[in-house]
Amino acid sequence: MTAVGQLADELRRIGRRAGLDGVGICEAGPFAEARVAIDDRLQSGASAGMQFTFRQPHKSTDPRTAVPDARAVFVGARSYLLEEPARDWEGPAARIARYAWIEHYRPLREALGEVAARLKEAGYRARVLADDNALVDRAAAVRAGIGWYGKNANVLIPGHGSWFVLGAVVTDAPIAPMRAVQAVADGCGTCRRCLGDCPTGALTAPGHLDGRRCLAWLLQAKGPFPPQFREALGDRLYGCDECQERCPENRRVMRAGAARPAPAGTRSALPVLDVLEADDEDLTAMVGRWYIPGRDLDYVRRNALVVLGNIGEGDDPQAAAALARYLAHPNPLLRAHAVWAADRLGRTDLLAAVNDDDPMVAEELARLGR
């Protein structure tokens, strides 16, 4: 084996010792198919204002913009599948997507950092890219032979499913295999369960996600939460795992006991009334790691009001007090969602005194025939 081949094998060992559950290496040429797909989503409107790798596709689909003269991409996957923690409260609970229960990108970056450090020690340039929109990491994972593109628009790893965060190290080291890595066979087969079970029909075709209908994105988007999808949101406060939870491959992984014990303090949900009662400081302590548009915590409160309208009890004094407080909130976005939640919980008595000429609130009232 050549010295370069030995280095590549060493990097794989370093990555796995550092906690990566999947590793692979591929050449660093542009991801042409990914660029076409991104351009198509942008032109059709299916990107729905998402930034991420849509912001600068000429950069995110070409590793050489991250490291000039890049020759290889080391890809790492780290599982975020944890055991469900017990809830320590009673009352309505707002669900959190699994990837956001705790911070998973920090240990991913640390593991990739060890790989990058070895490359630099060997005299090469190396840059870690993880959760920073600079690389289409799913395309890199597929090219590196880690997994296949699932119909749910995620990468699935054989025997492990799609419960992973992905990241990469882009380097000018000549460690890429001489021949293209053999593609992982499509494990989805004829299964279309994720498409049929998406609550809003956001998976419009295998691997095609329409962000205008995706609950995970709508929970992070600015403006009012679309009325036509509020009931479908159910109890989700942040993120949506439906297409992953419905996946037979992911279910097999979960039944096999692959989930790791959750660290102390892990929460898979939050008390929705606590979220609505919290001031900015306390709410930041609860959700500060999340992506929140403009870092405006009122978007979290917006989501919580929709959740309350879906799962709360109208005769709960604490819920009624929260609705009354938000019907008088200075932010019209929150007043408007409180109108909807109050109607959903049968508390139209709380709306009797609402005389609001803000267009957003007036539109909600008009929708209810008021």
CSV table of C-alpha atoms in Angstrom, one decimal:
chain,number,residue,atom,x,y,z
A,1,MET,CA,0.0,0.0,0.0
A,2,THR,CA,1.3,3.5,-0.8
A,3,ALA,CA,2.0,6.1,1.8
A,4,VAL,CA,-1.1,8.0,0.6
A,5,GLY,CA,-3.2,4.9,0.9
A,6,GLN,CA,-1.9,4.3,4.4
A,7,LEU,CA,-2.8,7.9,5.3
A,8,ALA,CA,-6.4,7.4,4.0
A,9,ASP,CA,-6.8,4.3,6.1
A,10,GLU,CA,-5.3,6.1,9.2
A,11,LEU,CA,-7.8,8.9,8.7
A,12,ARG,CA,-10.7,6.4,8.6
A,13,ARG,CA,-9.5,4.9,11.9
A,14,ILE,CA,-9.1,8.3,13.5
A,15,GLY,CA,-12.6,9.2,12.5
A,16,ARG,CA,-14.1,6.1,13.9
A,17,ARG,CA,-12.1,6.3,17.2
A,18,ALA,CA,-13.4,9.9,17.5
A,19,GLY,CA,-17.0,8.7,17.4
A,20,LEU,CA,-18.0,8.7,13.8
A,21,ASP,CA,-20.4,5.9,12.9
A,22,GLY,CA,-19.7,6.1,9.1
A,23,VAL,CA,-16.7,7.3,7.2
A,24,GLY,CA,-15.8,7.6,3.5
A,25,ILE,CA,-13.5,9.4,1.1
A,26,CYS,CA,-14.3,10.6,-2.4
A,27,GLU,CA,-12.7,12.9,-5.0
A,28,ALA,CA,-13.5,16.6,-4.7
A,29,GLY,CA,-14.9,17.4,-8.1
A,30,PRO,CA,-18.1,19.5,-8.4
A,31,PHE,CA,-21.4,17.8,-7.5
A,32,ALA,CA,-23.1,18.4,-10.8
A,33,GLU,CA,-26.3,16.6,-10.1
A,34,ALA,CA,-26.8,18.3,-6.8
A,35,ARG,CA,-26.3,21.7,-8.6
A,36,VAL,CA,-29.0,20.8,-11.1
A,37,ALA,CA,-31.4,19.8,-8.3
A,38,ILE,CA,-30.8,22.9,-6.3
A,39,ASP,CA,-31.3,25.2,-9.3
A,40,ASP,CA,-34.5,23.3,-10.1
A,41,ARG,CA,-35.8,23.9,-6.5
A,42,LEU,CA,-34.9,27.5,-6.7
A,43,GLN,CA,-36.6,28.0,-10.0
A,44,SER,CA,-39.8,26.1,-9.1
A,45,GLY,CA,-40.1,27.8,-5.7
A,46,ALA,CA,-39.8,24.5,-3.8
A,47,SER,CA,-36.8,25.9,-1.9
A,48,ALA,CA,-39.4,28.2,-0.1
A,49,GLY,CA,-36.8,30.8,0.9
A,50,MET,CA,-34.5,28.3,2.6
A,51,GLN,CA,-30.9,29.4,2.8
A,52,PHE,CA,-28.7,26.5,3.7
A,53,THR,CA,-26.9,25.2,0.6
A,54,PHE,CA,-29.5,27.0,-1.6
A,55,ARG,CA,-27.9,30.4,-0.7
A,56,GLN,CA,-24.8,30.0,-2.9
A,57,PRO,CA,-25.1,26.8,-4.9
A,58,HIS,CA,-22.0,27.6,-7.0
A,59,LYS,CA,-20.0,27.3,-3.8
A,60,SER,CA,-21.9,24.6,-1.9
A,61,THR,CA,-21.7,22.2,-4.8
A,62,ASP,CA,-18.0,22.6,-5.5
A,63,PRO,CA,-15.6,21.6,-2.7
A,64,ARG,CA,-12.8,23.6,-4.4
A,65,THR,CA,-14.4,26.8,-3.3
A,66,ALA,CA,-13.8,25.8,0.3
A,67,VAL,CA,-10.2,24.6,-0.3
A,68,PRO,CA,-8.5,25.7,-3.5
A,69,ASP,CA,-7.1,22.8,-5.4
A,70,ALA,CA,-9.0,20.4,-3.2
A,71,ARG,CA,-8.5,16.8,-4.2
A,72,ALA,CA,-10.5,14.8,-1.7
A,73,VAL,CA,-13.5,15.0,0.7
A,74,PHE,CA,-13.5,13.0,3.9
A,75,VAL,CA,-17.1,12.4,4.9
A,76,GLY,CA,-18.2,11.6,8.4
A,77,ALA,CA,-21.6,10.5,9.8
A,78,ARG,CA,-22.5,10.6,13.5
A,79,SER,CA,-25.7,9.0,14.8
A,80,TYR,CA,-28.1,11.1,16.8
A,81,LEU,CA,-30.4,8.2,17.7
A,82,LEU,CA,-31.0,8.3,21.4
A,83,GLU,CA,-33.3,6.5,23.7
A,84,GLU,CA,-36.5,8.5,24.5
A,85,PRO,CA,-36.1,10.3,27.8
A,86,ALA,CA,-38.8,10.2,30.4
A,87,ARG,CA,-40.9,13.4,30.8
A,88,ASP,CA,-40.8,14.9,34.2
A,89,TRP,CA,-44.0,17.0,34.0
A,90,GLU,CA,-47.7,16.6,33.3
A,91,GLY,CA,-49.7,18.6,30.8
A,92,PRO,CA,-49.5,19.3,27.1
A,93,ALA,CA,-46.0,18.6,25.6
A,94,ALA,CA,-44.5,20.1,22.4
A,95,ARG,CA,-42.3,17.6,20.5
A,96,ILE,CA,-38.8,18.3,19.3
A,97,ALA,CA,-37.2,16.5,16.4
A,98,ARG,CA,-34.6,14.0,17.4
A,99,TYR,CA,-31.6,15.8,15.9
A,100,ALA,CA,-32.3,18.8,18.2
A,101,TRP,CA,-32.7,17.0,21.5
A,102,ILE,CA,-29.1,17.8,22.3
A,103,GLU,CA,-26.2,19.3,20.5
A,104,HIS,CA,-24.9,16.7,17.9
A,105,TYR,CA,-22.9,18.9,15.6
A,106,ARG,CA,-20.2,19.9,18.2
A,107,PRO,CA,-19.0,16.3,18.7
A,108,LEU,CA,-19.2,15.8,14.9
A,109,ARG,CA,-17.0,18.8,14.3
A,110,GLU,CA,-14.6,17.7,17.0
A,111,ALA,CA,-14.2,14.3,15.4
A,112,LEU,CA,-13.7,15.8,12.0
A,113,GLY,CA,-11.3,18.2,13.6
A,114,GLU,CA,-9.1,15.3,14.6
A,115,VAL,CA,-9.1,14.1,11.0
A,116,ALA,CA,-8.2,17.6,9.8
A,117,ALA,CA,-5.4,17.9,12.3
A,118,ARG,CA,-3.7,14.7,11.0
A,119,LEU,CA,-3.9,16.0,7.5
A,120,LYS,CA,-2.3,19.3,8.5
A,121,GLU,CA,0.3,17.4,10.4
A,122,ALA,CA,1.1,15.6,7.1
A,123,GLY,CA,1.5,19.0,5.4
A,124,TYR,CA,-1.8,19.3,3.7
A,125,ARG,CA,-4.6,21.9,3.8
A,126,ALA,CA,-7.8,20.7,5.4
A,127,ARG,CA,-11.1,22.5,6.3
A,128,VAL,CA,-13.9,21.1,8.4
A,129,LEU,CA,-17.4,21.7,7.0
A,130,ALA,CA,-20.4,20.8,9.1
A,131,ASP,CA,-23.8,22.5,9.5
A,132,ASP,CA,-22.4,25.7,7.9
A,133,ASN,CA,-24.1,25.5,4.4
A,134,ALA,CA,-20.8,25.4,2.6
A,135,LEU,CA,-21.1,21.9,1.2
A,136,VAL,CA,-24.0,19.6,0.0
A,137,ASP,CA,-22.9,16.9,2.5
A,138,ARG,CA,-25.6,14.4,1.4
A,139,ALA,CA,-24.1,14.4,-2.1
A,140,ALA,CA,-20.6,13.9,-0.6
A,141,ALA,CA,-21.9,11.1,1.5
A,142,VAL,CA,-23.4,9.3,-1.4
A,143,ARG,CA,-20.2,9.8,-3.6
A,144,ALA,CA,-18.1,8.5,-0.7
A,145,GLY,CA,-20.1,5.3,-0.5
A,146,ILE,CA,-21.5,5.9,2.9
A,147,GLY,CA,-25.2,5.5,2.0
A,148,TRP,CA,-27.9,6.0,-0.6
A,149,TYR,CA,-30.4,8.7,-1.4
A,150,GLY,CA,-33.7,7.7,0.3
A,151,LYS,CA,-37.1,8.6,-1.0
A,152,ASN,CA,-37.5,10.8,2.1
A,153,ALA,CA,-34.7,13.1,0.8
A,154,ASN,CA,-32.3,11.9,3.4
A,155,VAL,CA,-29.2,9.7,3.1
A,156,LEU,CA,-29.6,6.2,4.5
A,157,ILE,CA,-26.7,4.1,5.7
A,158,PRO,CA,-27.2,0.3,5.4
A,159,GLY,CA,-28.1,-1.1,8.7
A,160,HIS,CA,-28.2,2.3,10.4
A,161,GLY,CA,-30.9,4.2,8.6
A,162,SER,CA,-31.0,8.0,8.3
A,163,TRP,CA,-30.6,9.0,12.0
A,164,PHE,CA,-27.3,10.8,11.3
A,165,VAL,CA,-25.7,14.3,11.1
A,166,LEU,CA,-23.2,14.6,8.3
A,167,GLY,CA,-20.0,16.7,7.9
A,168,ALA,CA,-16.8,16.7,5.9
A,169,VAL,CA,-13.2,17.6,5.7
A,170,VAL,CA,-12.2,19.1,2.4
A,171,THR,CA,-8.4,18.7,1.7
A,172,ASP,CA,-5.8,19.0,-1.0
A,173,ALA,CA,-4.3,15.7,0.1
A,174,PRO,CA,-4.4,13.1,-2.8
A,175,ILE,CA,-6.3,10.5,-0.6
A,176,ALA,CA,-9.3,9.9,-2.9
A,177,PRO,CA,-9.6,6.4,-4.3
A,178,MET,CA,-8.2,6.0,-7.8
A,179,ARG,CA,-11.5,4.6,-9.0
A,180,ALA,CA,-14.9,6.0,-8.1
A,181,VAL,CA,-16.3,4.4,-4.9
A,182,GLN,CA,-18.9,1.8,-5.6
A,183,ALA,CA,-22.4,3.3,-5.0
A,184,VAL,CA,-24.4,1.9,-2.2
A,185,ALA,CA,-27.4,0.0,-3.6
A,186,ASP,CA,-30.8,1.7,-3.2
A,187,GLY,CA,-32.3,0.1,-0.1
A,188,CYS,CA,-35.7,1.7,-0.5
A,189,GLY,CA,-36.9,-0.6,-3.3
A,190,THR,CA,-40.6,-0.1,-4.0
A,191,CYS,CA,-41.4,1.3,-0.6
A,192,ARG,CA,-43.1,4.7,-0.8
A,193,ARG,CA,-44.3,4.9,2.8
A,194,CYS,CA,-42.6,8.2,3.6
A,195,LEU,CA,-44.2,9.9,0.6
A,196,GLY,CA,-47.7,8.7,1.5
A,197,ASP,CA,-47.4,9.4,5.2
A,198,CYS,CA,-46.0,12.9,5.1
A,199,PRO,CA,-48.6,15.0,7.0
A,200,THR,CA,-48.7,17.7,4.4
A,201,GLY,CA,-47.6,15.9,1.2
A,202,ALA,CA,-44.3,17.7,1.2
A,203,LEU,CA,-42.5,14.8,-0.5
A,204,THR,CA,-43.9,15.4,-4.0
A,205,ALA,CA,-41.8,12.6,-5.6
A,206,PRO,CA,-39.0,10.3,-4.4
A,207,GLY,CA,-36.3,12.5,-3.0
A,208,HIS,CA,-38.1,15.7,-3.9
A,209,LEU,CA,-39.1,17.9,-0.9
A,210,ASP,CA,-41.3,21.0,-1.4
A,211,GLY,CA,-40.3,23.3,1.4
A,212,ARG,CA,-43.5,25.2,1.0
A,213,ARG,CA,-45.3,22.3,2.6
A,214,CYS,CA,-42.6,20.9,4.9
A,215,LEU,CA,-43.4,21.3,8.6
A,216,ALA,CA,-39.8,21.2,9.6
A,217,TRP,CA,-39.0,24.2,7.4
A,218,LEU,CA,-42.3,26.1,8.2
A,219,LEU,CA,-41.4,25.9,11.9
A,220,GLN,CA,-38.2,27.8,11.1
A,221,ALA,CA,-39.6,30.2,8.5
A,222,LYS,CA,-40.6,33.8,9.1
A,223,GLY,CA,-44.1,35.2,9.1
A,224,PRO,CA,-47.4,33.5,10.1
A,225,PHE,CA,-47.5,29.7,10.2
A,226,PRO,CA,-49.6,28.8,7.1
A,227,PRO,CA,-53.2,28.2,8.3
A,228,GLN,CA,-53.7,25.2,6.0
A,229,PHE,CA,-51.0,23.3,7.8
A,230,ARG,CA,-51.6,24.3,11.4
A,231,GLU,CA,-53.8,21.2,12.3
A,232,ALA,CA,-51.2,18.9,10.5
A,233,LEU,CA,-48.5,20.4,12.8
A,234,GLY,CA,-50.0,18.6,15.7
A,235,ASP,CA,-47.7,18.8,18.7
A,236,ARG,CA,-44.5,19.6,16.9
A,237,LEU,CA,-42.6,22.6,18.3
A,238,TYR,CA,-39.4,22.2,16.3
A,239,GLY,CA,-38.6,19.9,13.4
A,240,CYS,CA,-40.5,16.9,12.1
A,241,ASP,CA,-39.4,13.3,12.0
A,242,GLU,CA,-42.4,11.8,10.3
A,243,CYS,CA,-40.8,10.7,7.1
A,244,GLN,CA,-38.0,9.1,9.1
A,245,GLU,CA,-40.2,7.5,11.7
A,246,ARG,CA,-42.3,5.9,9.0
A,247,CYS,CA,-39.3,4.5,7.2
A,248,PRO,CA,-39.1,0.6,7.5
A,249,GLU,CA,-35.3,0.8,7.5
A,250,ASN,CA,-35.3,3.3,10.3
A,251,ARG,CA,-37.8,1.2,12.3
A,252,ARG,CA,-35.6,-1.9,12.0
A,253,VAL,CA,-32.7,0.1,13.3
A,254,MET,CA,-34.8,1.3,16.3
A,255,ARG,CA,-36.1,-2.2,17.0
A,256,ALA,CA,-32.5,-3.5,16.9
A,257,GLY,CA,-31.6,-1.4,19.9
A,258,ALA,CA,-29.2,0.9,18.2
A,259,ALA,CA,-30.3,3.9,20.2
A,260,ARG,CA,-27.8,5.2,22.7
A,261,PRO,CA,-28.7,6.2,26.3
A,262,ALA,CA,-29.7,9.8,26.4
A,263,PRO,CA,-27.5,12.1,28.5
A,264,ALA,CA,-28.9,13.5,31.7
A,265,GLY,CA,-31.0,16.6,31.0
A,266,THR,CA,-32.0,15.5,27.5
A,267,ARG,CA,-35.5,16.5,26.5
A,268,SER,CA,-37.5,15.2,23.6
A,269,ALA,CA,-40.3,17.7,24.3
A,270,LEU,CA,-41.1,20.8,26.3
A,271,PRO,CA,-44.1,21.8,28.3
A,272,VAL,CA,-45.9,24.0,25.9
A,273,LEU,CA,-47.4,26.2,28.6
A,274,ASP,CA,-43.9,26.8,30.1
A,275,VAL,CA,-42.7,27.9,26.7
A,276,LEU,CA,-45.5,30.4,26.5
A,277,GLU,CA,-44.9,31.7,30.0
A,278,ALA,CA,-41.1,32.0,29.7
A,279,ASP,CA,-39.4,35.3,29.3
A,280,ASP,CA,-36.6,35.7,26.7
A,281,GLU,CA,-33.8,34.7,29.1
A,282,ASP,CA,-35.6,31.5,30.2
A,283,LEU,CA,-36.7,30.6,26.7
A,284,THR,CA,-33.2,31.1,25.4
A,285,ALA,CA,-32.0,28.6,28.0
A,286,MET,CA,-34.6,26.1,26.7
A,287,VAL,CA,-34.1,26.6,22.9
A,288,GLY,CA,-31.0,28.7,22.3
A,289,ARG,CA,-29.2,26.0,20.2
A,290,TRP,CA,-32.0,26.0,17.6
A,291,TYR,CA,-32.1,27.8,14.3
A,292,ILE,CA,-34.6,30.6,14.9
A,293,PRO,CA,-35.2,33.2,12.2
A,294,GLY,CA,-33.5,36.5,13.2
A,295,ARG,CA,-32.9,35.0,16.6
A,296,ASP,CA,-36.5,36.2,17.3
A,297,LEU,CA,-37.9,34.0,20.1
A,298,ASP,CA,-41.4,35.1,19.2
A,299,TYR,CA,-41.2,32.6,16.4
A,300,VAL,CA,-40.9,29.8,19.0
A,301,ARG,CA,-43.9,31.3,20.8
A,302,ARG,CA,-45.8,31.4,17.5
A,303,ASN,CA,-45.1,27.7,17.1
A,304,ALA,CA,-46.1,27.0,20.7
A,305,LEU,CA,-49.5,28.8,20.2
A,306,VAL,CA,-50.3,26.5,17.2
A,307,VAL,CA,-49.3,23.5,19.3
A,308,LEU,CA,-51.5,24.7,22.2
A,309,GLY,CA,-54.4,25.1,19.8
A,310,ASN,CA,-53.9,21.5,18.7
A,311,ILE,CA,-53.4,19.6,22.0
A,312,GLY,CA,-54.4,22.0,24.8
A,313,GLU,CA,-57.6,21.9,26.8
A,314,GLY,CA,-60.0,24.9,26.6
A,315,ASP,CA,-61.1,24.4,30.2
A,316,ASP,CA,-57.5,24.4,31.6
A,317,PRO,CA,-57.1,27.6,33.5
A,318,GLN,CA,-53.4,27.9,32.7
A,319,ALA,CA,-54.1,27.5,29.0
A,320,ALA,CA,-56.9,30.1,29.1
A,321,ALA,CA,-54.7,32.5,30.9
A,322,ALA,CA,-52.0,32.0,28.3
A,323,LEU,CA,-54.4,32.7,25.5
A,324,ALA,CA,-55.7,35.8,27.2
A,325,ARG,CA,-52.2,37.1,27.6
A,326,TYR,CA,-51.3,36.5,24.0
A,327,LEU,CA,-54.5,38.0,22.7
A,328,ALA,CA,-53.2,41.2,24.2
A,329,HIS,CA,-49.5,40.7,23.2
A,330,PRO,CA,-47.8,43.7,21.6
A,331,ASN,CA,-46.6,41.5,18.7
A,332,PRO,CA,-49.5,41.1,16.2
A,333,LEU,CA,-48.0,37.9,14.9
A,334,LEU,CA,-48.6,36.3,18.3
A,335,ARG,CA,-52.0,38.0,18.7
A,336,ALA,CA,-53.1,36.5,15.4
A,337,HIS,CA,-52.0,32.9,16.4
A,338,ALA,CA,-53.6,33.3,19.8
A,339,VAL,CA,-56.9,34.1,17.9
A,340,TRP,CA,-56.6,30.8,16.0
A,341,ALA,CA,-55.6,28.8,19.1
A,342,ALA,CA,-58.5,30.2,21.2
A,343,ASP,CA,-61.0,29.3,18.5
A,344,ARG,CA,-59.5,25.8,18.2
A,345,LEU,CA,-59.9,25.3,22.0
A,346,GLY,CA,-63.5,26.5,21.9
A,347,ARG,CA,-62.6,29.6,23.9
A,348,THR,CA,-64.5,32.1,21.7
A,349,ASP,CA,-65.5,33.9,24.8
A,350,LEU,CA,-61.9,35.2,25.0
A,351,LEU,CA,-62.3,36.7,21.5
A,352,ALA,CA,-65.4,38.7,22.3
A,353,ALA,CA,-63.4,41.7,23.5
A,354,VAL,CA,-60.8,41.5,20.7
A,355,ASN,CA,-61.1,44.6,18.5
A,356,ASP,CA,-57.9,44.6,16.5
A,357,ASP,CA,-57.3,46.5,13.4
A,358,ASP,CA,-53.9,45.1,12.6
A,359,PRO,CA,-54.2,43.4,9.2
A,360,MET,CA,-52.7,40.1,10.4
A,361,VAL,CA,-55.1,39.8,13.3
A,362,ALA,CA,-58.0,41.1,11.3
A,363,GLU,CA,-57.4,38.4,8.7
A,364,GLU,CA,-57.5,35.7,11.4
A,365,LEU,CA,-60.7,37.1,12.8
A,366,ALA,CA,-62.2,37.3,9.3
A,367,ARG,CA,-61.3,33.7,8.7
A,368,LEU,CA,-63.3,32.8,11.7
A,369,GLY,CA,-66.3,34.9,10.5
A,370,ARG,CA,-65.8,37.6,13.1
